[in-house]
Short mmCIF file of C-alpha atoms in Angstrom, two decimals:
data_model
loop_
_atom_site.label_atom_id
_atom_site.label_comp_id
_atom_site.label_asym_id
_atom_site.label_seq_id
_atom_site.Cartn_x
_atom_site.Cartn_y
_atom_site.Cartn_z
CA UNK A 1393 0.00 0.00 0.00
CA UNK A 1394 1.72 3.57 -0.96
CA UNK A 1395 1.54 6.16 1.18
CA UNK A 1396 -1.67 8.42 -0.84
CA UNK A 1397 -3.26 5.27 -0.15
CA UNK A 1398 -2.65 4.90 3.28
CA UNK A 1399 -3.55 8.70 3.93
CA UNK A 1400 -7.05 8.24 1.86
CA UNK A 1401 -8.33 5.63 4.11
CA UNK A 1402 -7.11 7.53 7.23
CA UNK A 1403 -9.00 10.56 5.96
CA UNK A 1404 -11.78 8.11 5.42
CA UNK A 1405 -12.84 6.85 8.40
CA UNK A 1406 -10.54 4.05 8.73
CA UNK A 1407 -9.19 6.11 11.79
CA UNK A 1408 -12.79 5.43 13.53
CA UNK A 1409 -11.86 1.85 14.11
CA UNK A 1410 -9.23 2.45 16.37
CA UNK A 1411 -11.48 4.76 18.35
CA UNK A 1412 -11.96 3.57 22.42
CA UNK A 1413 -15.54 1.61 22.55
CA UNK A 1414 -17.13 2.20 25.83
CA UNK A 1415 -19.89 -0.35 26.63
CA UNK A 1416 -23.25 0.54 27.96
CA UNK A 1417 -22.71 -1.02 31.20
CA UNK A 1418 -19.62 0.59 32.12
CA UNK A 1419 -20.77 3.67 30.82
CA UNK A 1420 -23.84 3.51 33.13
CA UNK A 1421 -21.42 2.73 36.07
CA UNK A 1422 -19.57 5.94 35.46
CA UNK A 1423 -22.94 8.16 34.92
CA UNK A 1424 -23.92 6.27 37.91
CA UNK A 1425 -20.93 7.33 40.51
CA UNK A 1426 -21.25 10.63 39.80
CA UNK A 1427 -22.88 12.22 42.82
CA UNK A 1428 -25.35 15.87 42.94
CA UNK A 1429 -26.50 17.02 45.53
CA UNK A 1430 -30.13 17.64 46.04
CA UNK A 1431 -30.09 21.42 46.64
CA UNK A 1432 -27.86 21.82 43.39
CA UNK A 1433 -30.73 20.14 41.47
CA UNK A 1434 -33.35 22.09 43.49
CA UNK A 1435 -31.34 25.57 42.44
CA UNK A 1436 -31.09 24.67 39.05
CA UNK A 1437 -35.69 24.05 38.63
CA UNK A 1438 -35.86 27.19 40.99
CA UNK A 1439 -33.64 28.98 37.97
CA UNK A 1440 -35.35 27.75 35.36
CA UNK A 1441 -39.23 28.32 36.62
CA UNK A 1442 -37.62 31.89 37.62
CA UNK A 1443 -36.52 32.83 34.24
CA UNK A 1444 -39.04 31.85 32.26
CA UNK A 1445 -41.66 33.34 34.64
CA UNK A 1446 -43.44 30.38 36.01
CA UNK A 1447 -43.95 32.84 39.26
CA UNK A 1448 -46.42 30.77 41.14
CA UNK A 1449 -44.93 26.94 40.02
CA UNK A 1450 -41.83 28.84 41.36
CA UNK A 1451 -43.68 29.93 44.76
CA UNK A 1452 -45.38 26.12 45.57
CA UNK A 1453 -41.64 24.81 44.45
CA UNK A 1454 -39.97 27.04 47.56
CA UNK A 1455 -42.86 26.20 49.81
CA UNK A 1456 -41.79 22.33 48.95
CA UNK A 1457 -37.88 22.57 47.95
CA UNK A 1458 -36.55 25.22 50.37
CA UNK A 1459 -34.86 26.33 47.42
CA UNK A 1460 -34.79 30.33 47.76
CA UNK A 1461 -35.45 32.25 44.36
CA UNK A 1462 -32.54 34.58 43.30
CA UNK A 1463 -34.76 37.41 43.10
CA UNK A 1464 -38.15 38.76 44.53
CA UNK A 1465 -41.02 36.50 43.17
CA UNK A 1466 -43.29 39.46 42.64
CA UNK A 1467 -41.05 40.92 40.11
CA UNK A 1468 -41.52 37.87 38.23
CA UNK A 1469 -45.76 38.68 37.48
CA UNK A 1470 -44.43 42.70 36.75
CA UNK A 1471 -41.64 40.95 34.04
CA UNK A 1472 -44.60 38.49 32.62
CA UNK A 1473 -47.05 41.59 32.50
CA UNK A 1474 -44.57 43.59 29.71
CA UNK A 1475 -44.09 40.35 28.02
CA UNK A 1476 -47.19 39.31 27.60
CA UNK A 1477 -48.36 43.13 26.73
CA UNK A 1478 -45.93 42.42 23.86
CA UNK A 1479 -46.73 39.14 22.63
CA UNK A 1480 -50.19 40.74 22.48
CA UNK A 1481 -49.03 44.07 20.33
CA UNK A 1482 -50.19 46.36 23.08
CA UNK A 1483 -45.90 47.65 22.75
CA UNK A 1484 -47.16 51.13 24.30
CA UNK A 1485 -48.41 49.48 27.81
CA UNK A 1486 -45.41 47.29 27.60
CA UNK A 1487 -42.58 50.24 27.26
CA UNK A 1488 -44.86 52.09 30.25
CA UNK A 1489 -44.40 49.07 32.30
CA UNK A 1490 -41.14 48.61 31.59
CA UNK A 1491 -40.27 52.24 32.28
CA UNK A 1492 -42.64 51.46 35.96
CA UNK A 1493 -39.94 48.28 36.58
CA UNK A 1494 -36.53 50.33 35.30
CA UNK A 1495 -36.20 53.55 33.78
CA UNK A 1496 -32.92 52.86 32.95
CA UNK A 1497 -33.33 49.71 30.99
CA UNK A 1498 -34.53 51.39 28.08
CA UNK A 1499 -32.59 54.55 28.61
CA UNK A 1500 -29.24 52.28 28.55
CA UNK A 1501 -30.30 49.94 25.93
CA UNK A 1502 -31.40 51.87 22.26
CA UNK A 1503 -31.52 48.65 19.82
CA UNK A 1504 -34.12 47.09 22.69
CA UNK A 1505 -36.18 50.86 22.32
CA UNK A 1506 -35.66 50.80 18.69
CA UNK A 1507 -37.37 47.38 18.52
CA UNK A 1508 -40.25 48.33 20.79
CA UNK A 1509 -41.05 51.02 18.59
CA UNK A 1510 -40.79 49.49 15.23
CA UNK A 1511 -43.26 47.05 16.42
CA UNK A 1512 -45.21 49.21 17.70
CA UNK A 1513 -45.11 50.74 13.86
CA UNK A 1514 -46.01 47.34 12.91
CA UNK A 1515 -48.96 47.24 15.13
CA UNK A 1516 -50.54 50.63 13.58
CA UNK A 1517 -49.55 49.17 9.97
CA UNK A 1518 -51.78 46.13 10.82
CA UNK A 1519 -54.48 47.36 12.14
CA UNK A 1520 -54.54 49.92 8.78
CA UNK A 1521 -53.79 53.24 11.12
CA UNK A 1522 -51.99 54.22 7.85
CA UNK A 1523 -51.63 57.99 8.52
CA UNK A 1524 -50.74 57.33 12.22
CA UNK A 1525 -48.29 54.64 11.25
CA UNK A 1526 -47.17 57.83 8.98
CA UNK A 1527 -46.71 60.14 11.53
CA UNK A 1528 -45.03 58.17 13.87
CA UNK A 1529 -42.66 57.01 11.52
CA UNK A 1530 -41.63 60.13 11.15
CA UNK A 1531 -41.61 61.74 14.74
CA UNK A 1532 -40.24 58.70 16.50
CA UNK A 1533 -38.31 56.44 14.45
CA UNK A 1534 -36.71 58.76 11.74
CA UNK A 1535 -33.93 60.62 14.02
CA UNK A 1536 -33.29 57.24 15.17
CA UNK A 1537 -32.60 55.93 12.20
CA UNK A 1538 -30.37 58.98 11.03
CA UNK A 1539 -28.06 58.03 14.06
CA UNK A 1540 -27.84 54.51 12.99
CA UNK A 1541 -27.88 52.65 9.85
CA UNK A 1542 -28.85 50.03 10.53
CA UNK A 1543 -31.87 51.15 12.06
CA UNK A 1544 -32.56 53.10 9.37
CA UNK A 1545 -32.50 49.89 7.10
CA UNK A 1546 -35.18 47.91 9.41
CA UNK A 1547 -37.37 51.28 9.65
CA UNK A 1548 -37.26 51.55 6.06
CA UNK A 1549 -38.20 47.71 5.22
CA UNK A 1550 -40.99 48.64 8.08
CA UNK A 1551 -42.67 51.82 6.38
CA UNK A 1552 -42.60 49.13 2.69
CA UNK A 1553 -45.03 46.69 4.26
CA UNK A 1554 -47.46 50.69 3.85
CA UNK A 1555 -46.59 50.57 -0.03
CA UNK A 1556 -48.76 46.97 -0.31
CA UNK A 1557 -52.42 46.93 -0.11
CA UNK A 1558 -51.93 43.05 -0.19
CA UNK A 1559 -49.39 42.32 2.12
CA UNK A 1560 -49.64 38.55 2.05
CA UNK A 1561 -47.61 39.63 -1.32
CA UNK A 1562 -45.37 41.63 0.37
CA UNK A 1563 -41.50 40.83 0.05
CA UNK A 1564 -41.46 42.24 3.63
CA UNK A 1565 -44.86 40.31 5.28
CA UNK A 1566 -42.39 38.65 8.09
CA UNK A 1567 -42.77 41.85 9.76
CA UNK A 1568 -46.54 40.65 10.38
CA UNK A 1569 -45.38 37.26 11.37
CA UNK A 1570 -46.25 36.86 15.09
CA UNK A 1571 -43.42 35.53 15.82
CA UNK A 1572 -41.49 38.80 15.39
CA UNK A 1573 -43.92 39.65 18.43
CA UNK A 1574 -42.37 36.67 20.35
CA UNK A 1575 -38.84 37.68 19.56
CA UNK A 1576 -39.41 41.21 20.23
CA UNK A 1577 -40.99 39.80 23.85
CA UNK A 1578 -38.32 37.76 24.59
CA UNK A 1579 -35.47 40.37 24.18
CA UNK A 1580 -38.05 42.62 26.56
CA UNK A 1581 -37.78 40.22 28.83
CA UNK A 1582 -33.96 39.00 28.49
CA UNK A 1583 -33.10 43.14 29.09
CA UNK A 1584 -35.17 43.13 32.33
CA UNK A 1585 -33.63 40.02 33.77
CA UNK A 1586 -30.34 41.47 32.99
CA UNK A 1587 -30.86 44.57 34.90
CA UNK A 1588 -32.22 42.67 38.04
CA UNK A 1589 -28.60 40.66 37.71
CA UNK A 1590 -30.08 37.54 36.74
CA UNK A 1591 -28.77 35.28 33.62
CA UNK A 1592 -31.12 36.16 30.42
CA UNK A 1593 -31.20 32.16 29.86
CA UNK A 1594 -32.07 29.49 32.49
CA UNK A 1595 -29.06 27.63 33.56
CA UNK A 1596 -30.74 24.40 32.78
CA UNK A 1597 -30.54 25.21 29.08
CA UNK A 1598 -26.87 25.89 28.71
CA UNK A 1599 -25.99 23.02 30.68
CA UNK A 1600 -27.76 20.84 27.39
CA UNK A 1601 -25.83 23.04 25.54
CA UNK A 1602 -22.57 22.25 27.39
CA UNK A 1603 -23.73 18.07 27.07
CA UNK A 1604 -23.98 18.30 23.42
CA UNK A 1605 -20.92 20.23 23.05
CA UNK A 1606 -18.98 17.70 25.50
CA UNK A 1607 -20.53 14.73 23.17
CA UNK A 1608 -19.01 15.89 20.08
CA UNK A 1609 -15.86 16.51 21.62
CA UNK A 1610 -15.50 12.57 22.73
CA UNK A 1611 -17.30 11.43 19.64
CA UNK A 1612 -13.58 11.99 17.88
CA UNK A 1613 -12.21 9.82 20.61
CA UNK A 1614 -14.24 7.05 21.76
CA UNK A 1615 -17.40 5.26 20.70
CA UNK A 1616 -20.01 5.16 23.58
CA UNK A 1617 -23.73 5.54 24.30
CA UNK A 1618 -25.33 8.89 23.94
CA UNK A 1619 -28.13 10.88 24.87
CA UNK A 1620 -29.66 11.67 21.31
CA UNK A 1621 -33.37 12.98 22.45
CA UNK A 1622 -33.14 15.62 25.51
CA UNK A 1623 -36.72 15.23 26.08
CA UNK A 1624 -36.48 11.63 27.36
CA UNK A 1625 -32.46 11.54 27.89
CA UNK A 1626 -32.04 7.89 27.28
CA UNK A 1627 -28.59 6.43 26.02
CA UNK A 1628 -28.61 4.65 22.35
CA UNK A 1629 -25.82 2.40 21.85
CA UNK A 1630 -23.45 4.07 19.08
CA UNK A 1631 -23.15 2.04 15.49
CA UNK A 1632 -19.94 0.18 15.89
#
């Protein structure tokens, strides 16, 4: 065999024989002897029912746990009143709550304001407020967009969706798309758990992130059972 040779089958899998198999049972034994302790676990559902605003799953949870919340419960209901206000396109309650919460958040934070207001743009587009949406185009979102271009390029998409009478055949209809409600919400409500010095994402969820990261790391080293499905977590043997 000449060398070329050698390197195409290396470069080829061949490589993946030589790879460490670890069987199921010893692989269970190690999972197995690793030891957490209950009020790590307990800290980790308080997180997650905290940050995604689960405020009275949260309150029976402490009541049964012991596991103290990070931050005040009640703040959790004011947090799920602004994102709800925007999931619902009601943006000008949401920006007075928020401004009730934390002045500052909004003051401090211009692409999060910028956002709020171009949906709230959206919201007069859809409900065909055409000369309002006109108006406050140009009052509120124009000096922004001088300042910045590339708000200037998302106001400017925004005012097209007014140049359709049709807009289901609109180049720009994802504007109306709900879920640009949702993602609007969700960076509401990311900003205001960052001011009260909380993470933005449970912890729960980048720990899966760290697992699947960790799994492709040892996948170029050993072959072993994984956890394919995060919903049930259950190991499937690799294909050997």
């Amino acid at each position: 065999m000449s060398l070329s040779d050698l390197l195409f089958l290396l470069e080829n899998g061949v490589m993946a024989v030589w790879k460490k198999v670890i069987r199921r049972e010893d692989w269970e034994k190690k999972l197995n002897d690793v030891r957490i302790r209950k009020e790590d676990m307990n800290k980790l559902v308080m997180n997650f029912l905290v940050t995604e605003g689960y405020v009275d799953a949260a309150e029976k949870f402490r009541i049964e746990s012991g596991a103290e919340p990070e931050i005040d419960l009640a703040t959790i209901t004011d947090r799920m009143a602004v994102k709800k206000a925007v999931q619902c396109g009601n943006v000008e309650d949401a920006i007075e709550k928020v401004n009730d919460l934390n002045p500052e958040i909004l003051d401090t934070n211009p692409q999060l304001f910028f956002h709020l207001q171009q949906q709230r743009l959206i919201e007069l587009i859809r409900n065909g407020k055409v000369e309002e949406a006109l108006e406050f185009a140009q009052e509120e979102l124009a000096p922004r967009g001088e300042e910045n271009q590339s708000f200037l390029a998302e106001l400017e998409r925004t005012v097209a969706l007014l140049a359709f009478e049709d807009v289901s055949n609109c180049p720009v209809r994802d504007l109306l798309d709900i879920s640009l409600r949702l993602k609007t919400a969700n960076e509401v409500n990311a900003a205001i758990l960052t001011s009260q010095s909380h993470e933005k994402d449970p912890k729960l969820q980048n720990l899966l992130k760290m697992l699947m990261w960790a799994q492709d790391q040892l996948d170029e080293k050993a072959a072993y059972p994984h956890i394919n499905d995060l919903s049930t977590a259950m190991l499937e043997d690799p294909p050997i």
